[in-house]
Amino acid sequence: MNRYFIEKETKYHGYELSPHWLYRNFGLKGDSIAAFIGECEVKLGEMVDIEDVINNEPIYSDKMLSFIEENFHSTLKEAVFRQRLLAGIVRDMIKERFPEAKVVRDGDDVYLNDKKLTVSIATKSMTSTLIHFGINVDPANAPVKAAGLETDLGITNVKEFALELMERYNREVEDIDFALTKVRGAGE
Amino acid sequence: MNRYFIEKETKYHGYELSPHWLYRNFGLKGDSIAAFIGECEVKLGEMVDIEDVINNEPIYSDKMLSFIEENFHSTLKEAVFRQRLLAGIVRDMIKERFPEAKVVRDGDDVYLNDKKLTVSIATKSMTSTLIHFGINVDPANAPVKAAGLETDLGITNVKEFALELMERYNREVEDIDFALTKVRGAGE
Amino acid sequence: MNRYFIEKETKYHGYELSPHWLYRNFGLKGDSIAAFIGECEVKLGEMVDIEDVINNEPIYSDKMLSFIEENFHSTLKEAVFRQRLLAGIVRDMIKERFPEAKVVRDGDDVYLNDKKLTVSIATKSMTSTLIHFGINVDPANAPVKAAGLETDLGITNVKEFALELMERYNREVEDIDFALTKVRGAGE
Amino acid sequence: MNRYFIEKETKYHGYELSPHWLYRNFGLKGDSIAAFIGECEVKLGEMVDIEDVINNEPIYSDKMLSFIEENFHSTLKEAVFRQRLLAGIVRDMIKERFPEAKVVRDGDDVYLNDKKLTVSIATKSMTSTLIHFGINVDPANAPVKAAGLETDLGITNVKEFALELMERYNREVEDIDFALTKVRGAGE
Amino acid sequence: MNRYFIEKETKYHGYELSPHWLYRNFGLKGDSIAAFIGECEVKLGEMVDIEDVINNEPIYSDKMLSFIEENFHSTLKEAVFRQRLLAGIVRDMIKERFPEAKVVRDGDDVYLNDKKLTVSIATKSMTSTLIHFGINVDPANAPVKAAGLETDLGITNVKEFALELMERYNREVEDIDFALTKVRGAGE
Amino acid sequence: MNRYFIEKETKYHGYELSPHWLYRNFGLKGDSIAAFIGECEVKLGEMVDIEDVINNEPIYSDKMLSFIEENFHSTLKEAVFRQRLLAGIVRDMIKERFPEAKVVRDGDDVYLNDKKLTVSIATKSMTSTLIHFGINVDPANAPVKAAGLETDLGITNVKEFALELMERYNREVEDIDFALTKVRGAGE
């Protein structure tokens, strides 16, 4: 899959989670993931997570590292599994850097010291699946108790973190794909 | 999904990874996972992992905690993702018990102190997907450098470990399924 | 699947046949069916059945027992099959109560004394399939010759009828699912 | 779908439920259903229904009207739904001929006076789904309490019954297919 | 599949590539292809090809033979394959009539003397796949170097050309479908 | 997809059309196509084309250029479409080299001067689709009127022909895949 870092500071509003946003804006053709940094403000009207809408839980963070992935070869269920891979890799990357950190993955969320570090959603369009995965850098003004890469862990080279995450994610996705091709079917 | 612990010591030969083995032997109807403890010896002729066959890598362990899952509603790709969930949960459960342990998930494998703790394979039959996930209890006579729950970590209540693993696995699988049902599709 | 009876009198306009209507309004998570009683008036602009739109056939009934089912794990084709199950169960339930009744299923319709007792449609959204199945209670002002549970059969405990129908429907859907899991594949 | 009546008396052993049996033996290309009359004796080793194998329930009937359907465009789930259509049509056809008959469909079975009139199974091969649906004509020597079209209802023109059943089944299958093509998708 | 020629001169704007356009306007039920002749003017806002939108390439031709196909049983990928079949048949039909013509298929395009003879796109709706395939008759005012059936080859009986193309296309689609039903699965 | 030319002269018997033959013998992981040259002799017992078996038509050719493709991400229907792509490319490559040649594609066959130049079949295994596509080099002893690349066209550099064919095939398969990712869905 294409991997891309958007250098320009970019606010996330929610509508970026739409088909061909990566293609139209950054020329990324086919399965792709891109990262960008900026304010995150998703109002209820833009949310695709009905649970959050019902619970009246908009999303806000002063500074977030966001990933948008669009995949044209997967089911929604696979996209939900991939969310969990992303969360697991974030957990691992933090643990490797800070072995003492209290960091856990719970479903598609990552918590740091019992504070929410990430937000995530997976959805589908007519021709693709789409994932937003966001990691707070500075969670100021978040509506819930939240942690941030910079504020809580002192990680300032966020771009480097993003590149490594996309690289490891891509490797695992390819490894999963290889697993399908090396196995004999089972008979009764 | 049904969860079942087979009390009787049971050797794993590889042919247990076949459709309806759980139904025929334990009456488990529909999607199910079962655990059992015993010697593990998979000869090349029984292996479904072509990569291992090519590399001439049979599997052996004196005492293994094995899980067999059969699922009638999933693709092989989803089964491969579920393998990784299992591996991740094993990692988390060890980390929670032994915060100092050097335990990492690498794909569908778990390593403890750089020694192989687990084996795993996912395949499909005409009507289902099948997973074998094995955790060494005592890896004596394994053909590779291997670790065991009992020998390396002192875990003796292996059944309890198995029950918790199945319970957490089931919860995450249900949570993933719920994620599919709560999200609005995305338009252009 | 969740089964739910909406006690409040509820008019059916057609727009209720939309994704997450059951979740948003009644908190029903995942695959669910709900029943309600009230006026039914579906104008052409709300109809999803193109055949009816082309034939200029809006739907009206003074009092209808309506079912809305949303399923996140099925194809549209399976939803069409399930419509026929619903119609068949309605037929059976009437026949059991009134052995002399002239009641027949014709596709997804049920006719009582050659008058239309039911309306039904199945469609799909981006993430689910949706079924509306309506049984006239009092078909006054229907645009076609129609029968009603109360007016033609004297059934006044419509809620009880609804609960039994949902219970039998759910049992048959589960039984169908089990059928998938108990069968050996066939080789040449 | 092709519809074909095999004039020659033909015993059913179970192995006829295999891919391309209709093509190889009767030249039927593509989706097809064929009917034949003869003894029915399915030994445990030929059974694809694991439930029957576990319960040690072989099948026998002195004279049975059997249908074999092979479909190259359907899922196993759809085949299971079609079994139920077949059972429902059998029920209707008997009821139309004998309004007083006590005949009920229960899942994929039809019972006449609480005696088993039919047997049925659906399975899949690598490239198709397969259904066997059998209606006892003379259930002599059946291992369970069974009824027969001829012995219990006096139906002697079994071929005519078979032709009408295949014709009505085909019409309903086509009607279901049309339902998929006439409906607008539903948005949120 | 239904094949239909629309006698009335009909302009193509792009919005005709929508679900049930053939059913609503011409009564064509189920999988269908229809042809018509007229001006072709697709403005950017109506285009479904994001690549053309990004490149700011609207479509225009004074006189075009257009085909609209709607199929309710195919994936988008199959529709893309069918586009290439259509292009290949156009190439063959020209070559048979004019053995000296320099006509080549390149993906889903056909070029005549290095000038663009055709335009094509495949997309999907909630319940179907849709193809537009257009062959210039008189490419006057086209935004690119283009050829036409009439202007470059002298073909004036365009309707006859359309009917033959639909007939050959239908035959090949049926032949492909038969190929699925005549083959034995392969074991390891 | 991997592309590979097997230098060693290799006879084709039919059993090479099986899952993981490319992986086991040539180390090709995942979607792959390989070419080889040698005698071709497929006896009836090895044939997967039931039509040929019924018609008692074994395959023989003294010297054939064979391609085996295994794809782990496609349906059988897509494999059948890809067969036709292969046939079309063969036709184009001959036409480019010999503009006067009378070469036509008919379904998945290519004919040269009304003699059969190619054989082809597509099938599926439990985890993949498989294609054999063979082009006669010297069709001596073929059971039907057949042509050969070398005997009828004087093409002696068969390896070069094979490499170009695989390269063009791969490009078109990738182009088709891109087509899926650049198109907006169509609404009603």
PDB file of C-alpha atoms in Angstrom, chain C residues 50-182:
ATOM      1  CA  ILE C  50     -39.212   0.624  -8.150  1.00  0.00           C
ATOM      2  CA  GLU C  51     -41.923  -1.672  -9.532  1.00  0.00           C
ATOM      3  CA  ASP C  52     -44.518  -0.002  -7.312  1.00  0.00           C
ATOM      4  CA  VAL C  53     -43.203   3.444  -8.214  1.00  0.00           C
ATOM      5  CA  ILE C  54     -43.469   2.648 -11.934  1.00  0.00           C
ATOM      6  CA  ASN C  55     -46.986   1.305 -11.437  1.00  0.00           C
ATOM      7  CA  ASN C  56     -47.874   4.322  -9.279  1.00  0.00           C
ATOM      8  CA  GLU C  57     -48.950   2.164  -6.339  1.00  0.00           C
ATOM      9  CA  PRO C  58     -48.536   3.919  -2.989  1.00  0.00           C
ATOM     10  CA  ILE C  59     -49.355   1.969   0.192  1.00  0.00           C
ATOM     11  CA  TYR C  60     -51.991   2.781   2.745  1.00  0.00           C
ATOM     12  CA  SER C  61     -53.717   1.016   5.632  1.00  0.00           C
ATOM     13  CA  ASP C  62     -55.551   2.467   8.634  1.00  0.00           C
ATOM     14  CA  LYS C  63     -53.940   0.068  11.084  1.00  0.00           C
ATOM     15  CA  MET C  64     -50.998  -2.186  10.391  1.00  0.00           C
ATOM     16  CA  LEU C  65     -48.747  -4.461  12.388  1.00  0.00           C
ATOM     17  CA  SER C  66     -45.292  -3.619  11.011  1.00  0.00           C
ATOM     18  CA  PHE C  67     -41.964  -5.352  11.432  1.00  0.00           C
ATOM     19  CA  ILE C  68     -38.623  -3.733  10.697  1.00  0.00           C
ATOM     20  CA  GLU C  69     -35.627  -6.039  10.554  1.00  0.00           C
ATOM     21  CA  GLU C  70     -32.036  -4.878  10.162  1.00  0.00           C
ATOM     22  CA  ASN C  71     -29.321  -7.456   9.604  1.00  0.00           C
ATOM     23  CA  PHE C  72     -25.609  -6.677   9.311  1.00  0.00           C
ATOM     24  CA  HIS C  73     -24.498 -10.156   8.243  1.00  0.00           C
ATOM     25  CA  SER C  74     -26.592 -10.978   5.233  1.00  0.00           C
ATOM     26  CA  THR C  75     -26.803 -10.397   1.524  1.00  0.00           C
ATOM     27  CA  LEU C  76     -29.828  -8.834  -0.124  1.00  0.00           C
ATOM     28  CA  LYS C  77     -30.642 -12.245  -1.567  1.00  0.00           C
ATOM     29  CA  GLU C  78     -30.780 -13.778   1.892  1.00  0.00           C
ATOM     30  CA  ALA C  79     -33.031 -10.928   3.021  1.00  0.00           C
ATOM     31  CA  VAL C  80     -35.393 -11.732   0.147  1.00  0.00           C
ATOM     32  CA  PHE C  81     -35.452 -15.360   1.296  1.00  0.00           C
ATOM     33  CA  ARG C  82     -36.189 -14.245   4.836  1.00  0.00           C
ATOM     34  CA  GLN C  83     -39.174 -12.202   3.611  1.00  0.00           C
ATOM     35  CA  ARG C  84     -40.624 -15.437   2.285  1.00  0.00           C
ATOM     36  CA  LEU C  85     -40.007 -17.139   5.626  1.00  0.00           C
ATOM     37  CA  LEU C  86     -41.937 -14.357   7.333  1.00  0.00           C
ATOM     38  CA  ALA C  87     -44.815 -14.703   4.891  1.00  0.00           C
ATOM     39  CA  GLY C  88     -44.829 -18.467   5.368  1.00  0.00           C
ATOM     40  CA  ILE C  89     -44.945 -18.170   9.145  1.00  0.00           C
ATOM     41  CA  VAL C  90     -47.851 -15.703   8.963  1.00  0.00           C
ATOM     42  CA  ARG C  91     -49.696 -18.176   6.767  1.00  0.00           C
ATOM     43  CA  ASP C  92     -48.989 -21.029   9.195  1.00  0.00           C
ATOM     44  CA  MET C  93     -50.017 -19.038  12.263  1.00  0.00           C
ATOM     45  CA  ILE C  94     -53.349 -18.123  10.703  1.00  0.00           C
ATOM     46  CA  LYS C  95     -53.937 -21.658   9.503  1.00  0.00           C
ATOM     47  CA  GLU C  96     -53.260 -23.034  12.972  1.00  0.00           C
ATOM     48  CA  ARG C  97     -55.785 -20.619  14.495  1.00  0.00           C
ATOM     49  CA  PHE C  98     -58.358 -20.888  11.701  1.00  0.00           C
ATOM     50  CA  PRO C  99     -57.989 -24.237   9.896  1.00  0.00           C
ATOM     51  CA  GLU C 100     -60.825 -23.294   7.548  1.00  0.00           C
ATOM     52  CA  ALA C 101     -59.317 -19.939   6.546  1.00  0.00           C
ATOM     53  CA  LYS C 102     -58.446 -19.564   2.878  1.00  0.00           C
ATOM     54  CA  VAL C 103     -54.957 -18.207   3.346  1.00  0.00           C
ATOM     55  CA  VAL C 104     -52.120 -18.579   0.855  1.00  0.00           C
ATOM     56  CA  ARG C 105     -48.575 -17.348   0.512  1.00  0.00           C
ATOM     57  CA  ASP C 106     -47.681 -16.065  -2.941  1.00  0.00           C
ATOM     58  CA  GLY C 107     -44.014 -15.060  -3.017  1.00  0.00           C
ATOM     59  CA  ASP C 108     -43.583 -12.493  -0.237  1.00  0.00           C
ATOM     60  CA  ASP C 109     -47.329 -11.764  -0.048  1.00  0.00           C
ATOM     61  CA  VAL C 110     -50.017 -13.413   2.049  1.00  0.00           C
ATOM     62  CA  TYR C 111     -53.592 -13.410   0.767  1.00  0.00           C
ATOM     63  CA  LEU C 112     -56.676 -14.052   2.876  1.00  0.00           C
ATOM     64  CA  ASN C 113     -59.821 -14.879   0.914  1.00  0.00           C
ATOM     65  CA  ASP C 114     -58.074 -13.495  -2.175  1.00  0.00           C
ATOM     66  CA  LYS C 115     -57.547 -10.156  -0.445  1.00  0.00           C
ATOM     67  CA  LYS C 116     -54.091  -8.787   0.288  1.00  0.00           C
ATOM     68  CA  LEU C 117     -53.183  -9.224   3.932  1.00  0.00           C
ATOM     69  CA  THR C 118     -49.564  -8.111   3.841  1.00  0.00           C
ATOM     70  CA  VAL C 119     -47.027  -5.779   2.234  1.00  0.00           C
ATOM     71  CA  SER C 120     -43.289  -6.397   2.198  1.00  0.00           C
ATOM     72  CA  ILE C 121     -40.017  -5.125   0.818  1.00  0.00           C
ATOM     73  CA  ALA C 122     -36.357  -5.964   1.326  1.00  0.00           C
ATOM     74  CA  THR C 123     -33.490  -3.632   0.510  1.00  0.00           C
ATOM     75  CA  LYS C 124     -29.905  -2.969   1.449  1.00  0.00           C
ATOM     76  CA  SER C 125     -27.904  -0.081   2.801  1.00  0.00           C
ATOM     77  CA  MET C 126     -24.158   0.403   2.749  1.00  0.00           C
ATOM     78  CA  THR C 127     -23.678  -1.798   5.813  1.00  0.00           C
ATOM     79  CA  SER C 128     -26.878  -3.849   6.248  1.00  0.00           C
ATOM     80  CA  THR C 129     -30.005  -5.381   4.780  1.00  0.00           C
ATOM     81  CA  LEU C 130     -33.415  -4.088   5.776  1.00  0.00           C
ATOM     82  CA  ILE C 131     -36.878  -5.657   5.643  1.00  0.00           C
ATOM     83  CA  HIS C 132     -40.277  -4.112   6.166  1.00  0.00           C
ATOM     84  CA  PHE C 133     -43.047  -6.642   6.614  1.00  0.00           C
ATOM     85  CA  GLY C 134     -46.529  -5.287   7.319  1.00  0.00           C
ATOM     86  CA  ILE C 135     -49.736  -7.155   8.172  1.00  0.00           C
ATOM     87  CA  ASN C 136     -52.990  -5.245   7.953  1.00  0.00           C
ATOM     88  CA  VAL C 137     -54.914  -5.144  11.185  1.00  0.00           C
ATOM     89  CA  ASP C 138     -57.644  -2.917   9.759  1.00  0.00           C
ATOM     90  CA  PRO C 139     -57.049  -2.257   6.057  1.00  0.00           C
ATOM     91  CA  ALA C 140     -59.548   0.596   5.793  1.00  0.00           C
ATOM     92  CA  ASN C 141     -58.696   2.980   2.961  1.00  0.00           C
ATOM     93  CA  ALA C 142     -56.171   0.600   1.412  1.00  0.00           C
ATOM     94  CA  PRO C 143     -55.789   1.295  -2.329  1.00  0.00           C
ATOM     95  CA  VAL C 144     -56.369  -2.398  -3.162  1.00  0.00           C
ATOM     96  CA  LYS C 145     -58.755  -5.122  -1.975  1.00  0.00           C
ATOM     97  CA  ALA C 146     -57.240  -5.946   1.389  1.00  0.00           C
ATOM     98  CA  ALA C 147     -57.898  -8.051   4.472  1.00  0.00           C
ATOM     99  CA  GLY C 148     -56.950  -7.425   8.109  1.00  0.00           C
ATOM    100  CA  LEU C 149     -56.117  -9.556  11.128  1.00  0.00           C
ATOM    101  CA  GLU C 150     -58.800  -7.868  13.206  1.00  0.00           C
ATOM    102  CA  THR C 151     -61.415  -7.029  10.608  1.00  0.00           C
ATOM    103  CA  ASP C 152     -61.373 -10.378   8.814  1.00  0.00           C
ATOM    104  CA  LEU C 153     -60.217 -12.818  11.480  1.00  0.00           C
ATOM    105  CA  GLY C 154     -61.168 -11.161  14.731  1.00  0.00           C
ATOM    106  CA  ILE C 155     -57.645 -11.251  16.089  1.00  0.00           C
ATOM    107  CA  THR C 156     -57.519  -8.492  18.680  1.00  0.00           C
ATOM    108  CA  ASN C 157     -54.410  -9.427  20.622  1.00  0.00           C
ATOM    109  CA  VAL C 158     -52.119  -8.238  17.895  1.00  0.00           C
ATOM    110  CA  LYS C 159     -49.133  -7.873  20.193  1.00  0.00           C
ATOM    111  CA  GLU C 160     -49.295 -11.547  21.117  1.00  0.00           C
ATOM    112  CA  PHE C 161     -49.429 -12.390  17.410  1.00  0.00           C
ATOM    113  CA  ALA C 162     -46.378 -10.212  16.822  1.00  0.00           C
ATOM    114  CA  LEU C 163     -44.387 -11.780  19.642  1.00  0.00           C
ATOM    115  CA  GLU C 164     -45.109 -15.313  18.470  1.00  0.00           C
ATOM    116  CA  LEU C 165     -44.211 -14.423  14.895  1.00  0.00           C
ATOM    117  CA  MET C 166     -40.870 -12.912  15.940  1.00  0.00           C
ATOM    118  CA  GLU C 167     -40.109 -15.901  18.153  1.00  0.00           C
ATOM    119  CA  ARG C 168     -40.817 -18.455  15.415  1.00  0.00           C
ATOM    120  CA  TYR C 169     -38.967 -16.382  12.834  1.00  0.00           C
ATOM    121  CA  ASN C 170     -35.926 -16.144  15.065  1.00  0.00           C
ATOM    122  CA  ARG C 171     -35.979 -19.900  15.689  1.00  0.00           C
ATOM    123  CA  GLU C 172     -36.114 -20.683  11.981  1.00  0.00           C
ATOM    124  CA  VAL C 173     -33.312 -18.222  11.179  1.00  0.00           C
ATOM    125  CA  GLU C 174     -31.136 -19.874  13.840  1.00  0.00           C
ATOM    126  CA  ASP C 175     -32.043 -23.320  12.535  1.00  0.00           C
ATOM    127  CA  ILE C 176     -30.988 -22.294   9.025  1.00  0.00           C
ATOM    128  CA  ASP C 177     -27.722 -21.055  10.395  1.00  0.00           C
ATOM    129  CA  PHE C 178     -27.105 -24.339  12.168  1.00  0.00           C
ATOM    130  CA  ALA C 179     -27.728 -26.207   8.911  1.00  0.00           C
ATOM    131  CA  LEU C 180     -24.605 -24.550   7.486  1.00  0.00           C
ATOM    132  CA  THR C 181     -22.404 -25.900  10.206  1.00  0.00           C
ATOM    133  CA  LYS C 182     -23.330 -29.571  10.257  1.00  0.00           C
TER     134      LYS C 182
END
